[in-house]
Amino acid sequence: MDWGSVTTEDLMDALREVDWSSPPRPFSEFFSRFTIPRSYAKWNSRLKCNLYYYRTNYFIMIIVILGLGFLRRPLAIIAAALTALSIAFLNDSFASTFSEKVTRTVRRFSPHMAAKMRPPLTPVIRGRPSAKREIFICGRPRWVFVLIFSSVSFFLWFASCGLLIVLWAFAIGLLATVLHASFRTPNLKARLNTFREEFRAVWRNYSEL
């Protein structure tokens, strides 16, 4: 993967398409075998493979490191949680799953309120559903929740004065992630998973053409 040619739009598309709901890999597998990559090409391939295969583990590791840095700042912990949630809402899979679980929980207590939280119907053009599908969370457009959670988290960051701490903790978490992904030898399941995702990407491009 040529990281120099990656644009912001590519990162946003990748963030929306990645399925973050997959469970974390076992720790015995996560800390199994480490070797030094022999070339830049192998390091680049290993990094891409491990980042996708262990993405949930890396996310949990960064959250734990951030939590350790905020033990004495409760407001900063809430701000970090809201920031992570607002970023996670940008992912289509997470936003849809979150909305479905919240609606299902509300339905147990108030079916009438849960009915109002359903997303609007997808418009139909010439007998087919519209290709442009907007994501709704609890019956409201996704950007409303992203804006609200981002604004509240920004205020809490300012009130707790913990922005410098989160920058250091986040930098340490990213460094630990890159080091692990660089030295963790991908197993067969990780390689097959990468090949499958690359095939899906090629197939999506072929279908668009």
PDB file of C-alpha atoms in Angstrom:
ATOM      1  CA  MET A   1       0.000   0.000   0.000  1.00  0.00           C
ATOM      2  CA  ASP A   2       1.385   3.381  -1.015  1.00  0.00           C
ATOM      3  CA  TRP A   3       0.699   5.531   2.049  1.00  0.00           C
ATOM      4  CA  GLY A   4       1.994   8.636   0.280  1.00  0.00           C
ATOM      5  CA  SER A   5      -0.870   8.574  -2.213  1.00  0.00           C
ATOM      6  CA  VAL A   6      -3.615   8.076   0.383  1.00  0.00           C
ATOM      7  CA  THR A   7      -5.985  11.050   0.517  1.00  0.00           C
ATOM      8  CA  THR A   8      -8.390  12.179   3.222  1.00  0.00           C
ATOM      9  CA  GLU A   9     -11.308  10.945   1.136  1.00  0.00           C
ATOM     10  CA  ASP A  10      -9.720   7.481   0.926  1.00  0.00           C
ATOM     11  CA  LEU A  11      -9.350   7.385   4.711  1.00  0.00           C
ATOM     12  CA  MET A  12     -12.975   8.424   5.219  1.00  0.00           C
ATOM     13  CA  ASP A  13     -14.184   5.756   2.770  1.00  0.00           C
ATOM     14  CA  ALA A  14     -12.094   3.127   4.538  1.00  0.00           C
ATOM     15  CA  LEU A  15     -13.469   4.254   7.900  1.00  0.00           C
ATOM     16  CA  ARG A  16     -17.037   3.846   6.646  1.00  0.00           C
ATOM     17  CA  GLU A  17     -16.494   0.432   5.061  1.00  0.00           C
ATOM     18  CA  VAL A  18     -14.488  -1.353   7.757  1.00  0.00           C
ATOM     19  CA  ASP A  19     -16.564  -3.679   9.921  1.00  0.00           C
ATOM     20  CA  TRP A  20     -15.599  -2.644  13.482  1.00  0.00           C
ATOM     21  CA  SER A  21     -18.132  -4.983  15.066  1.00  0.00           C
ATOM     22  CA  SER A  22     -15.834  -8.021  14.768  1.00  0.00           C
ATOM     23  CA  PRO A  23     -14.780  -9.469  18.159  1.00  0.00           C
ATOM     24  CA  PRO A  24     -11.155  -9.043  19.331  1.00  0.00           C
ATOM     25  CA  ARG A  25      -8.659 -11.794  18.623  1.00  0.00           C
ATOM     26  CA  PRO A  26      -7.522 -13.938  21.590  1.00  0.00           C
ATOM     27  CA  PHE A  27      -4.589 -12.508  23.557  1.00  0.00           C
ATOM     28  CA  SER A  28      -2.718 -15.795  23.138  1.00  0.00           C
ATOM     29  CA  GLU A  29      -2.836 -15.190  19.378  1.00  0.00           C
ATOM     30  CA  PHE A  30      -2.276 -11.434  19.670  1.00  0.00           C
ATOM     31  CA  PHE A  31       1.025 -11.929  21.558  1.00  0.00           C
ATOM     32  CA  SER A  32       2.082 -15.123  19.799  1.00  0.00           C
ATOM     33  CA  ARG A  33       5.058 -14.748  17.449  1.00  0.00           C
ATOM     34  CA  PHE A  34       7.245 -11.746  16.657  1.00  0.00           C
ATOM     35  CA  THR A  35       9.949 -11.471  14.007  1.00  0.00           C
ATOM     36  CA  ILE A  36      11.837  -8.651  12.292  1.00  0.00           C
ATOM     37  CA  PRO A  37      10.676  -7.931   8.716  1.00  0.00           C
ATOM     38  CA  ARG A  38      13.463  -8.545   6.213  1.00  0.00           C
ATOM     39  CA  SER A  39      12.550  -5.836   3.715  1.00  0.00           C
ATOM     40  CA  TYR A  40      10.446  -2.704   3.364  1.00  0.00           C
ATOM     41  CA  ALA A  41       7.978  -4.497   1.081  1.00  0.00           C
ATOM     42  CA  LYS A  42       7.414  -7.260   3.640  1.00  0.00           C
ATOM     43  CA  TRP A  43       7.091  -4.712   6.442  1.00  0.00           C
ATOM     44  CA  ASN A  44       4.530  -2.747   4.442  1.00  0.00           C
ATOM     45  CA  SER A  45       2.506  -5.883   3.676  1.00  0.00           C
ATOM     46  CA  ARG A  46       2.736  -7.088   7.284  1.00  0.00           C
ATOM     47  CA  LEU A  47       1.651  -3.710   8.642  1.00  0.00           C
ATOM     48  CA  LYS A  48      -1.420  -3.568   6.415  1.00  0.00           C
ATOM     49  CA  CYS A  49      -2.324  -7.191   7.191  1.00  0.00           C
ATOM     50  CA  ASN A  50      -2.018  -6.864  10.981  1.00  0.00           C
ATOM     51  CA  LEU A  51      -3.743  -3.476  11.180  1.00  0.00           C
ATOM     52  CA  TYR A  52      -6.848  -4.873   9.535  1.00  0.00           C
ATOM     53  CA  TYR A  53      -6.831  -8.301  11.184  1.00  0.00           C
ATOM     54  CA  TYR A  54      -6.205  -7.027  14.754  1.00  0.00           C
ATOM     55  CA  ARG A  55      -8.067  -3.716  14.367  1.00  0.00           C
ATOM     56  CA  THR A  56     -10.394  -4.415  17.304  1.00  0.00           C
ATOM     57  CA  ASN A  57      -7.466  -5.367  19.551  1.00  0.00           C
ATOM     58  CA  TYR A  58      -5.616  -2.193  18.628  1.00  0.00           C
ATOM     59  CA  PHE A  59      -8.707  -0.102  19.287  1.00  0.00           C
ATOM     60  CA  ILE A  60      -9.110  -1.657  22.751  1.00  0.00           C
ATOM     61  CA  MET A  61      -5.403  -1.171  23.488  1.00  0.00           C
ATOM     62  CA  ILE A  62      -5.543   2.526  22.614  1.00  0.00           C
ATOM     63  CA  ILE A  63      -8.684   2.974  24.736  1.00  0.00           C
ATOM     64  CA  VAL A  64      -6.973   1.284  27.710  1.00  0.00           C
ATOM     65  CA  ILE A  65      -3.895   3.507  27.359  1.00  0.00           C
ATOM     66  CA  LEU A  66      -6.112   6.577  27.176  1.00  0.00           C
ATOM     67  CA  GLY A  67      -8.021   5.376  30.249  1.00  0.00           C
ATOM     68  CA  LEU A  68      -4.790   4.974  32.242  1.00  0.00           C
ATOM     69  CA  GLY A  69      -3.835   8.535  31.384  1.00  0.00           C
ATOM     70  CA  PHE A  70      -7.199   9.855  32.616  1.00  0.00           C
ATOM     71  CA  LEU A  71      -7.410   8.142  35.996  1.00  0.00           C
ATOM     72  CA  ARG A  72      -7.271  11.490  37.837  1.00  0.00           C
ATOM     73  CA  ARG A  73      -9.446  13.399  35.355  1.00  0.00           C
ATOM     74  CA  PRO A  74     -13.017  12.030  35.203  1.00  0.00           C
ATOM     75  CA  LEU A  75     -14.184  14.734  32.793  1.00  0.00           C
ATOM     76  CA  ALA A  76     -11.387  13.818  30.416  1.00  0.00           C
ATOM     77  CA  ILE A  77     -12.542  10.184  30.464  1.00  0.00           C
ATOM     78  CA  ILE A  78     -16.058  11.258  29.471  1.00  0.00           C
ATOM     79  CA  ALA A  79     -14.649  13.578  26.811  1.00  0.00           C
ATOM     80  CA  ALA A  80     -12.513  10.773  25.365  1.00  0.00           C
ATOM     81  CA  ALA A  81     -15.499   8.410  25.302  1.00  0.00           C
ATOM     82  CA  LEU A  82     -17.675  10.968  23.511  1.00  0.00           C
ATOM     83  CA  THR A  83     -14.909  11.750  21.027  1.00  0.00           C
ATOM     84  CA  ALA A  84     -14.400   8.058  20.267  1.00  0.00           C
ATOM     85  CA  LEU A  85     -18.153   7.600  19.893  1.00  0.00           C
ATOM     86  CA  SER A  86     -18.492  10.554  17.503  1.00  0.00           C
ATOM     87  CA  ILE A  87     -15.671   9.136  15.369  1.00  0.00           C
ATOM     88  CA  ALA A  88     -17.196   5.655  15.472  1.00  0.00           C
ATOM     89  CA  PHE A  89     -20.491   7.082  14.191  1.00  0.00           C
ATOM     90  CA  LEU A  90     -18.705   7.846  10.909  1.00  0.00           C
ATOM     91  CA  ASN A  91     -18.540   4.118  10.274  1.00  0.00           C
ATOM     92  CA  ASP A  92     -21.685   2.882   8.509  1.00  0.00           C
ATOM     93  CA  SER A  93     -21.621  -0.534  10.145  1.00  0.00           C
ATOM     94  CA  PHE A  94     -21.208   0.819  13.678  1.00  0.00           C
ATOM     95  CA  ALA A  95     -23.839   3.536  13.217  1.00  0.00           C
ATOM     96  CA  SER A  96     -26.436   1.084  11.884  1.00  0.00           C
ATOM     97  CA  THR A  97     -25.707  -1.499  14.600  1.00  0.00           C
ATOM     98  CA  PHE A  98     -25.813   1.142  17.352  1.00  0.00           C
ATOM     99  CA  SER A  99     -29.130   2.531  16.099  1.00  0.00           C
ATOM    100  CA  GLU A 100     -30.644  -0.943  15.855  1.00  0.00           C
ATOM    101  CA  LYS A 101     -29.600  -1.933  19.397  1.00  0.00           C
ATOM    102  CA  VAL A 102     -30.847   1.331  20.914  1.00  0.00           C
ATOM    103  CA  THR A 103     -34.165   1.044  19.088  1.00  0.00           C
ATOM    104  CA  ARG A 104     -34.526  -2.563  20.197  1.00  0.00           C
ATOM    105  CA  THR A 105     -33.895  -1.584  23.828  1.00  0.00           C
ATOM    106  CA  VAL A 106     -36.385   1.300  23.710  1.00  0.00           C
ATOM    107  CA  ARG A 107     -39.006  -0.979  22.149  1.00  0.00           C
ATOM    108  CA  ARG A 108     -39.109  -3.051  25.348  1.00  0.00           C
ATOM    109  CA  PHE A 109     -40.328  -0.042  27.331  1.00  0.00           C
ATOM    110  CA  SER A 110     -42.111   2.094  24.733  1.00  0.00           C
ATOM    111  CA  PRO A 111     -43.052   0.598  21.335  1.00  0.00           C
ATOM    112  CA  HIS A 112     -44.588   3.923  20.289  1.00  0.00           C
ATOM    113  CA  MET A 113     -41.320   5.794  20.859  1.00  0.00           C
ATOM    114  CA  ALA A 114     -39.349   3.040  19.122  1.00  0.00           C
ATOM    115  CA  ALA A 115     -41.574   3.417  16.067  1.00  0.00           C
ATOM    116  CA  LYS A 116     -40.564   7.081  15.829  1.00  0.00           C
ATOM    117  CA  MET A 117     -36.885   6.071  15.916  1.00  0.00           C
ATOM    118  CA  ARG A 118     -37.114   4.066  12.714  1.00  0.00           C
ATOM    119  CA  PRO A 119     -35.175   5.479   9.737  1.00  0.00           C
ATOM    120  CA  PRO A 120     -37.191   6.877   6.804  1.00  0.00           C
ATOM    121  CA  LEU A 121     -37.788   4.682   3.800  1.00  0.00           C
ATOM    122  CA  THR A 122     -35.143   4.629   1.050  1.00  0.00           C
ATOM    123  CA  PRO A 123     -36.336   6.546  -2.033  1.00  0.00           C
ATOM    124  CA  VAL A 124     -37.060   4.436  -5.093  1.00  0.00           C
ATOM    125  CA  ILE A 125     -35.947   5.669  -8.522  1.00  0.00           C
ATOM    126  CA  ARG A 126     -37.222   3.846 -11.619  1.00  0.00           C
ATOM    127  CA  GLY A 127     -38.256   0.831  -9.574  1.00  0.00           C
ATOM    128  CA  ARG A 128     -34.889   0.506  -7.810  1.00  0.00           C
ATOM    129  CA  PRO A 129     -33.705   1.819  -4.431  1.00  0.00           C
ATOM    130  CA  SER A 130     -31.547   4.906  -4.620  1.00  0.00           C
ATOM    131  CA  ALA A 131     -27.799   4.110  -4.640  1.00  0.00           C
ATOM    132  CA  LYS A 132     -27.048   7.009  -2.311  1.00  0.00           C
ATOM    133  CA  ARG A 133     -28.035   5.710   1.113  1.00  0.00           C
ATOM    134  CA  GLU A 134     -27.996   8.134   4.002  1.00  0.00           C
ATOM    135  CA  ILE A 135     -27.308   6.694   7.440  1.00  0.00           C
ATOM    136  CA  PHE A 136     -29.784   7.479  10.241  1.00  0.00           C
ATOM    137  CA  ILE A 137     -29.300   6.954  13.973  1.00  0.00           C
ATOM    138  CA  CYS A 138     -32.485   6.609  16.018  1.00  0.00           C
ATOM    139  CA  GLY A 139     -34.468   8.222  13.228  1.00  0.00           C
ATOM    140  CA  ARG A 140     -32.199  11.273  12.904  1.00  0.00           C
ATOM    141  CA  PRO A 141     -29.439  11.954  10.357  1.00  0.00           C
ATOM    142  CA  ARG A 142     -26.032  10.752  11.444  1.00  0.00           C
ATOM    143  CA  TRP A 143     -24.421  14.214  11.276  1.00  0.00           C
ATOM    144  CA  VAL A 144     -26.731  15.426  14.084  1.00  0.00           C
ATOM    145  CA  PHE A 145     -25.266  12.914  16.551  1.00  0.00           C
ATOM    146  CA  VAL A 146     -21.697  13.521  15.345  1.00  0.00           C
ATOM    147  CA  LEU A 147     -22.137  17.272  15.816  1.00  0.00           C
ATOM    148  CA  ILE A 148     -23.707  16.949  19.278  1.00  0.00           C
ATOM    149  CA  PHE A 149     -21.165  14.470  20.653  1.00  0.00           C
ATOM    150  CA  SER A 150     -18.250  16.404  19.149  1.00  0.00           C
ATOM    151  CA  SER A 151     -19.441  19.694  20.644  1.00  0.00           C
ATOM    152  CA  VAL A 152     -19.971  18.209  24.109  1.00  0.00           C
ATOM    153  CA  SER A 153     -16.601  16.444  24.036  1.00  0.00           C
ATOM    154  CA  PHE A 154     -14.852  19.673  22.976  1.00  0.00           C
ATOM    155  CA  PHE A 155     -16.404  21.514  25.918  1.00  0.00           C
ATOM    156  CA  LEU A 156     -15.340  18.745  28.328  1.00  0.00           C
ATOM    157  CA  TRP A 157     -11.805  18.766  26.927  1.00  0.00           C
ATOM    158  CA  PHE A 158     -11.636  22.493  27.559  1.00  0.00           C
ATOM    159  CA  ALA A 159     -13.065  22.161  31.076  1.00  0.00           C
ATOM    160  CA  SER A 160     -10.779  19.290  32.130  1.00  0.00           C
ATOM    161  CA  CYS A 161      -7.593  20.748  30.574  1.00  0.00           C
ATOM    162  CA  GLY A 162      -6.694  17.199  29.530  1.00  0.00           C
ATOM    163  CA  LEU A 163      -5.958  17.783  25.853  1.00  0.00           C
ATOM    164  CA  LEU A 164      -2.187  17.503  26.334  1.00  0.00           C
ATOM    165  CA  ILE A 165      -2.638  14.228  28.221  1.00  0.00           C
ATOM    166  CA  VAL A 166      -4.779  12.725  25.471  1.00  0.00           C
ATOM    167  CA  LEU A 167      -2.228  13.725  22.848  1.00  0.00           C
ATOM    168  CA  TRP A 168       0.569  11.963  24.736  1.00  0.00           C
ATOM    169  CA  ALA A 169      -1.587   8.897  25.496  1.00  0.00           C
ATOM    170  CA  PHE A 170      -2.829   8.723  21.915  1.00  0.00           C
ATOM    171  CA  ALA A 171       0.738   9.006  20.597  1.00  0.00           C
ATOM    172  CA  ILE A 172       1.843   6.170  22.900  1.00  0.00           C
ATOM    173  CA  GLY A 173      -1.127   4.054  21.781  1.00  0.00           C
ATOM    174  CA  LEU A 174      -0.338   4.637  18.100  1.00  0.00           C
ATOM    175  CA  LEU A 175       3.338   3.854  18.687  1.00  0.00           C
ATOM    176  CA  ALA A 176       2.445   0.590  20.451  1.00  0.00           C
ATOM    177  CA  THR A 177       0.072  -0.281  17.595  1.00  0.00           C
ATOM    178  CA  VAL A 178       2.680   0.353  14.886  1.00  0.00           C
ATOM    179  CA  LEU A 179       5.351  -1.597  16.793  1.00  0.00           C
ATOM    180  CA  HIS A 180       3.083  -4.596  17.297  1.00  0.00           C
ATOM    181  CA  ALA A 181       1.847  -4.560  13.691  1.00  0.00           C
ATOM    182  CA  SER A 182       5.435  -4.287  12.455  1.00  0.00           C
ATOM    183  CA  PHE A 183       6.875  -7.213  14.423  1.00  0.00           C
ATOM    184  CA  ARG A 184       3.858  -9.548  14.757  1.00  0.00           C
ATOM    185  CA  THR A 185       4.235 -12.300  12.165  1.00  0.00           C
ATOM    186  CA  PRO A 186       0.877 -12.668  10.334  1.00  0.00           C
ATOM    187  CA  ASN A 187      -0.641 -16.126  10.631  1.00  0.00           C
ATOM    188  CA  LEU A 188      -2.551 -17.946   7.926  1.00  0.00           C
ATOM    189  CA  LYS A 189      -5.935 -16.593   9.045  1.00  0.00           C
ATOM    190  CA  ALA A 190      -4.668 -13.003   8.871  1.00  0.00           C
ATOM    191  CA  ARG A 191      -3.278 -13.513   5.359  1.00  0.00           C
ATOM    192  CA  LEU A 192      -6.464 -15.152   4.100  1.00  0.00           C
ATOM    193  CA  ASN A 193      -8.511 -12.345   5.636  1.00  0.00           C
ATOM    194  CA  THR A 194      -6.377  -9.745   3.832  1.00  0.00           C
ATOM    195  CA  PHE A 195      -6.688 -11.558   0.497  1.00  0.00           C
ATOM    196  CA  ARG A 196     -10.456 -11.718   0.941  1.00  0.00           C
ATOM    197  CA  GLU A 197     -10.743  -7.983   1.618  1.00  0.00           C
ATOM    198  CA  GLU A 198      -8.498  -7.137  -1.337  1.00  0.00           C
ATOM    199  CA  PHE A 199     -10.694  -9.304  -3.555  1.00  0.00           C
ATOM    200  CA  ARG A 200     -13.795  -7.513  -2.273  1.00  0.00           C
ATOM    201  CA  ALA A 201     -12.216  -4.133  -3.036  1.00  0.00           C
ATOM    202  CA  VAL A 202     -11.345  -5.205  -6.588  1.00  0.00           C
ATOM    203  CA  TRP A 203     -14.835  -6.638  -7.059  1.00  0.00           C
ATOM    204  CA  ARG A 204     -16.457  -3.375  -5.868  1.00  0.00           C
ATOM    205  CA  ASN A 205     -14.369  -1.392  -8.352  1.00  0.00           C
ATOM    206  CA  TYR A 206     -15.307  -3.833 -11.119  1.00  0.00           C
ATOM    207  CA  SER A 207     -19.006  -3.586 -10.244  1.00  0.00           C
ATOM    208  CA  GLU A 208     -18.867   0.232 -10.347  1.00  0.00           C
ATOM    209  CA  LEU A 209     -17.349   0.099 -13.816  1.00  0.00           C
TER     210      LEU A 209
END
